[in-house]
């Protein structure tokens, strides 16, 4: 029996064919006009993707490297910061702050919830010396989203406080108006909505952020954004870039532009999320983030009496489909299905039908087809008319 491998994880996500083709090309040298043109095109595309005209930089590292670069460049050792912790990746901001000697105030929400903007406003009012707020747009360990627009409304009224957002799994899956909302720093990773391999991080910085970056005293070398800004203004990185990944990035951005821009990606993720949640409700699978869920992924508890690990293993063994398990406090308790990146409706319908078979084999009692019927209804509600045909991609 053929088992075609499929990724349904919130990173890495499936690679677009144009990305695969681009990475197979002969590698250019990075100090040439040919590559500088590629680099500059990527910066223009990333600004469109993040909806900003502020500087966007590319770093050859993981998303966590981008997070570290953001923190190290906007704070001095001993500065006060707030880390919003609602899951595994919020804890990463806390750990990064402590590693760099910051005074870290943690505002916590239960895993599956989000920290309300009003709680952040209260903390900033109580201590005007706080220099920055660090938050996840999409807390991909739970599927919850933070209200970035609401948080930005609070920080932009406080000249001394920056808002730094890990949008690694959120950008391209949910609406993000970086410049219009007044978000100071946004960090994105390549292996998420842009359907690229891991290895690149993208970082946008506002004028307010650059004032801080120019004067910050934290130790920096490879992650010195001042050096990168100077070099990348001419179409080069300060150090050796991930050359093939950059060529692939241009292909990925061209694909997004061909869809109609980042809004089309966001709409696609929203449709897949709606279908998945409708199916989950019909199948009796509780959401991990029922009040604060985002559209980058859906995190689900298994039915009572069924181990989430058994679901993950069975999907891969019988159908070649890889979904993500839980992390941190939720390890072994949940499973997660991604919606960001190069997925379409047929992908999610196939996943949900496969999930029904697995649940049936594991002894869960439900009417076969109930989840699929709910997913199809959700799709038709969001797409009452068939989309206009486009050229094959």
XYZ file of C-alpha atoms in Angstrom:
393
model
C 0.000 0.000 0.000
C 1.384 3.426 -0.945
C 1.874 5.821 1.947
C 2.699 9.269 0.713
C 4.478 11.174 3.533
C 2.684 14.340 4.570
C 3.588 16.921 7.182
C 0.797 18.469 9.233
C 3.101 20.051 11.810
C 3.345 23.766 12.657
C 6.944 23.817 11.487
C 8.499 22.546 9.424
C 5.676 22.738 6.933
C 5.548 21.193 3.427
C 7.863 22.835 0.902
C 6.318 24.488 -2.129
C 7.456 22.910 -5.450
C 8.906 26.255 -6.545
C 11.036 26.235 -3.393
C 12.329 22.738 -4.127
C 13.179 23.729 -7.685
C 14.966 26.889 -6.555
C 17.087 24.993 -4.042
C 18.188 22.536 -6.724
C 19.786 25.267 -8.846
C 23.565 25.809 -8.921
C 24.590 27.989 -6.005
C 25.600 31.576 -6.835
C 28.337 33.456 -4.999
C 26.971 35.824 -2.391
C 29.233 38.779 -3.222
C 27.964 39.238 -6.769
C 25.455 41.520 -8.451
C 23.375 38.437 -9.296
C 22.889 37.547 -5.635
C 22.512 41.140 -4.488
C 19.527 41.428 -6.820
C 17.990 38.306 -5.246
C 18.605 39.683 -1.758
C 16.992 43.029 -2.531
C 13.950 41.368 -4.094
C 13.535 39.276 -0.952
C 13.585 42.345 1.272
C 10.881 44.001 -0.819
C 8.782 40.834 -0.641
C 9.247 40.465 3.105
C 8.104 44.034 3.691
C 4.923 43.220 1.805
C 4.535 39.959 3.731
C 4.857 41.780 7.068
C 2.932 44.862 5.899
C 5.590 47.391 6.787
C 7.879 49.897 5.110
C 10.301 49.752 8.038
C 13.583 47.891 7.755
C 13.366 44.111 7.466
C 16.533 42.080 8.000
C 17.340 38.470 7.122
C 19.434 36.352 9.478
C 20.881 32.903 8.791
C 19.579 31.156 11.898
C 16.494 29.565 13.370
C 13.538 31.552 14.644
C 14.985 31.311 18.144
C 18.101 33.047 16.828
C 15.847 35.829 15.605
C 14.257 36.033 19.057
C 17.675 36.290 20.696
C 18.765 38.957 18.210
C 15.645 40.981 18.949
C 16.136 40.898 22.706
C 19.894 41.501 22.664
C 19.538 44.526 20.402
C 16.796 46.452 22.212
C 17.782 46.005 25.869
C 20.764 46.748 28.104
C 21.840 44.259 30.789
C 19.708 44.862 33.864
C 16.814 46.447 31.956
C 13.297 45.636 33.024
C 11.190 43.619 30.612
C 7.850 41.820 30.628
C 7.509 38.316 29.173
C 4.015 37.077 28.434
C 4.020 33.354 29.161
C 1.096 31.258 27.979
C 2.969 28.203 26.783
C 6.303 26.676 25.862
C 7.458 29.496 23.583
C 6.492 32.259 25.989
C 8.825 30.579 28.435
C 11.566 31.017 25.837
C 11.291 34.812 26.084
C 11.610 34.478 29.845
C 14.710 32.287 29.558
C 16.329 34.561 26.974
C 15.797 37.585 29.185
C 17.390 35.887 32.169
C 20.302 34.651 30.046
C 21.075 38.265 29.107
C 20.808 39.539 32.665
C 17.484 41.358 32.364
C 15.009 41.934 35.164
C 12.201 39.738 33.871
C 8.635 40.215 35.026
C 6.445 37.317 33.928
C 2.744 37.692 33.216
C 1.243 34.232 32.977
C -1.872 32.745 31.471
C -2.940 29.139 31.688
C -1.759 27.020 28.773
C -4.523 27.395 26.196
C -5.331 30.978 27.184
C -3.658 34.319 26.403
C -2.547 37.204 28.615
C -5.119 40.024 28.279
C -3.829 43.430 27.132
C -5.425 45.031 30.197
C -3.115 42.992 32.426
C -0.112 44.265 30.469
C -1.330 47.860 30.736
C -1.649 47.430 34.500
C 1.922 46.146 34.773
C 3.307 49.019 32.677
C 1.383 51.600 34.681
C 2.808 50.142 37.879
C 6.395 50.324 36.580
C 7.142 52.906 33.856
C 10.790 51.718 33.812
C 9.829 48.584 31.852
C 11.657 48.853 28.513
C 9.917 46.170 26.438
C 7.095 43.653 26.289
C 7.856 40.276 24.661
C 5.040 38.098 23.396
C 4.057 35.275 21.036
C 1.550 36.097 18.314
C 0.726 32.402 17.971
C 1.671 30.237 20.948
C 2.138 27.136 18.854
C 2.423 24.805 21.847
C -1.302 25.366 22.495
C -2.741 27.033 19.378
C -3.638 30.179 21.347
C -3.126 33.676 19.946
C -2.314 36.928 21.702
C -4.084 40.168 20.813
C -1.155 41.922 19.150
C -3.241 44.866 17.954
C -4.485 45.434 21.498
C -1.002 45.132 22.973
C 0.434 47.540 20.402
C -2.267 50.063 21.272
C -0.907 50.004 24.825
C 2.829 50.132 24.094
C 2.750 52.766 21.366
C 1.313 55.228 23.898
C 4.368 54.693 26.098
C 7.495 56.126 24.402
C 9.856 54.138 26.615
C 8.296 50.708 26.062
C 8.736 48.588 22.924
C 6.563 45.692 21.766
C 8.562 42.698 20.485
C 6.524 39.935 18.852
C 7.476 36.377 18.046
C 5.321 35.916 14.934
C 7.258 32.860 13.834
C 4.156 30.719 13.427
C 1.629 33.566 13.356
C 2.696 35.672 10.377
C 1.010 34.460 7.207
C -1.600 32.531 9.184
C -3.385 35.427 10.902
C -3.775 39.108 10.108
C -0.714 41.113 11.173
C -0.536 44.834 10.367
C 2.995 45.456 11.590
C 3.323 49.144 10.746
C -0.330 50.176 11.034
C -0.643 48.674 14.503
C 2.690 50.078 15.659
C 4.507 46.827 16.424
C 8.149 47.662 17.110
C 9.889 44.352 16.379
C 8.517 41.273 14.613
C 10.415 37.993 14.327
C 9.459 35.354 11.727
C 10.923 31.962 10.807
C 11.273 30.525 7.319
C 9.837 27.051 7.984
C 6.292 28.200 8.704
C 3.809 30.049 6.477
C 6.383 30.715 3.758
C 6.841 26.963 3.182
C 10.644 27.067 3.254
C 13.179 24.852 5.033
C 14.374 25.938 8.471
C 17.437 28.175 8.468
C 16.296 31.768 8.030
C 14.843 34.300 10.445
C 13.299 37.617 9.393
C 13.156 40.609 11.665
C 11.395 43.943 11.160
C 12.185 46.964 13.319
C 10.363 50.269 13.680
C 11.963 53.691 13.968
C 11.414 53.520 17.750
C 13.168 50.185 17.841
C 16.127 51.494 15.850
C 16.664 54.299 18.351
C 17.039 51.656 21.031
C 19.128 49.330 18.855
C 21.652 52.081 18.108
C 22.242 52.724 21.814
C 21.788 49.277 23.399
C 24.776 47.935 25.320
C 24.095 44.199 25.420
C 26.942 42.079 23.988
C 26.441 41.509 20.271
C 28.554 40.206 17.433
C 26.893 37.887 14.914
C 23.494 39.235 15.968
C 24.479 42.908 15.755
C 21.540 44.387 13.852
C 23.401 47.669 13.318
C 26.013 45.856 11.226
C 23.347 43.889 9.364
C 21.320 46.991 8.572
C 24.348 48.617 6.987
C 25.289 45.547 4.948
C 21.785 44.571 3.882
C 21.036 48.034 2.636
C 23.407 47.167 -0.217
C 21.976 43.714 -0.886
C 24.444 41.733 1.208
C 24.541 40.224 4.663
C 27.374 41.004 7.050
C 28.402 37.352 7.136
C 27.889 34.403 4.782
C 24.164 34.080 4.095
C 22.169 30.885 3.594
C 22.490 31.349 -0.167
C 20.232 28.595 -1.488
C 17.612 29.404 1.140
C 17.609 32.998 -0.060
C 17.064 31.919 -3.658
C 14.220 29.729 -2.404
C 12.822 32.625 -0.371
C 12.469 34.674 -3.531
C 10.492 31.805 -5.111
C 8.271 31.513 -2.036
C 7.541 35.231 -1.984
C 6.707 35.151 -5.706
C 4.217 32.354 -4.998
C 2.585 34.375 -2.211
C 2.372 37.408 -4.455
C 0.772 35.283 -7.160
C -1.939 34.221 -4.724
C -2.781 37.864 -4.092
C -0.412 38.550 -1.204
C -0.246 37.546 2.438
C -3.976 38.110 2.934
C -4.643 35.089 0.702
C -2.434 32.925 2.912
C -4.266 34.181 5.992
C -7.645 33.429 4.443
C -6.498 29.924 3.495
C -5.309 29.168 7.032
C -8.575 30.485 8.437
C -10.593 28.181 6.199
C -8.551 25.103 7.129
C -8.801 26.020 10.813
C -12.578 26.435 10.606
C -12.951 23.032 8.939
C -10.742 21.351 11.528
C -12.524 22.878 14.506
C -15.923 21.996 13.123
C -14.791 18.395 12.682
C -13.268 18.327 16.164
C -16.540 19.458 17.718
C -18.469 16.785 15.824
C -15.997 14.097 16.902
C -15.880 15.137 20.555
C -12.290 16.383 20.553
C -11.931 19.355 22.946
C -9.888 22.369 21.858
C -6.826 23.168 23.958
C -7.446 26.896 23.377
C -11.241 27.277 23.164
C -11.294 30.978 24.092
C -8.102 32.240 22.475
C -7.497 29.987 19.500
C -5.644 31.252 16.467
C -5.588 29.919 12.926
C -1.966 28.774 12.619
C -2.861 25.369 14.031
C -5.502 23.501 15.985
C -4.470 21.809 19.220
C -6.808 19.053 20.430
C -7.267 16.825 23.432
C -7.936 13.179 22.577
C -11.197 11.486 23.529
C -11.399 10.223 27.096
C -9.523 6.973 27.493
C -7.414 7.345 24.321
C -3.749 8.355 24.482
C -2.784 11.272 22.230
C 0.479 9.526 21.387
C -1.469 6.582 19.998
C -3.274 8.947 17.612
C -0.004 10.528 16.457
C 1.633 7.139 15.895
C -1.363 5.634 14.105
C -1.720 8.546 11.692
C 1.888 8.138 10.665
C 1.899 4.350 10.570
C -1.271 3.878 8.517
C -1.462 7.088 6.497
C 2.073 8.527 6.451
C 0.755 11.711 8.058
C 2.824 13.463 10.719
C 1.006 15.635 13.229
C 2.646 17.225 16.265
C 2.317 16.017 19.834
C 2.297 18.185 22.931
C 5.190 20.147 24.410
C 6.170 21.111 27.932
C 3.239 20.797 30.340
C 1.109 19.254 27.560
C 3.601 16.620 26.427
C 1.742 13.348 25.843
C -1.643 14.992 26.428
C -2.602 16.621 23.095
C -1.989 16.558 19.361
C -1.689 19.503 16.976
C -2.654 19.922 13.317
C -1.137 22.799 11.334
C -2.910 25.138 8.899
C -0.153 27.581 7.967
C 1.816 27.371 4.756
C 1.448 25.179 1.691
C -1.746 23.322 2.638
C -5.033 23.280 0.778
C -8.566 22.100 1.494
C -7.959 18.662 0.003
C -5.044 18.214 2.409
C -7.160 18.993 5.449
C -10.110 16.906 4.258
C -7.749 13.955 3.794
C -6.269 14.500 7.251
C -9.696 14.665 8.907
C -10.929 11.521 7.137
C -7.728 9.724 8.198
C -8.236 10.928 11.755
C -11.745 9.453 11.778
C -10.391 6.042 10.742
C -7.699 6.185 13.435
C -10.164 7.198 16.146
C -12.505 4.391 15.079
C -9.693 1.828 15.258
C -8.722 3.115 18.721
C -12.235 2.499 20.001
C -13.752 5.984 19.991
C -17.535 5.801 19.531
C -18.967 8.161 16.899
C -20.759 8.038 13.569
C -18.229 7.644 10.792
C -18.362 10.690 8.539
C -19.600 13.043 11.257
C -16.382 15.012 11.328
C -16.160 15.187 7.557
C -19.756 16.373 7.248
C -19.063 19.163 9.749
C -15.857 20.133 7.951
C -17.581 20.271 4.580
C -20.369 22.429 6.016
C -17.799 24.823 7.508
C -16.025 25.036 4.159
C -19.233 25.824 2.271
C -20.149 28.499 4.816
C -16.814 30.222 4.295
C -16.711 29.578 0.560
C -20.341 29.793 -0.643
C -19.123 30.133 -4.226
C -16.379 28.151 -5.902
C -13.133 30.174 -6.133
C -12.244 31.489 -9.567
C -9.846 29.076 -11.296
C -6.183 30.041 -11.382
C -3.188 28.722 -13.230
C -1.690 25.621 -11.697
C 1.129 26.238 -9.209
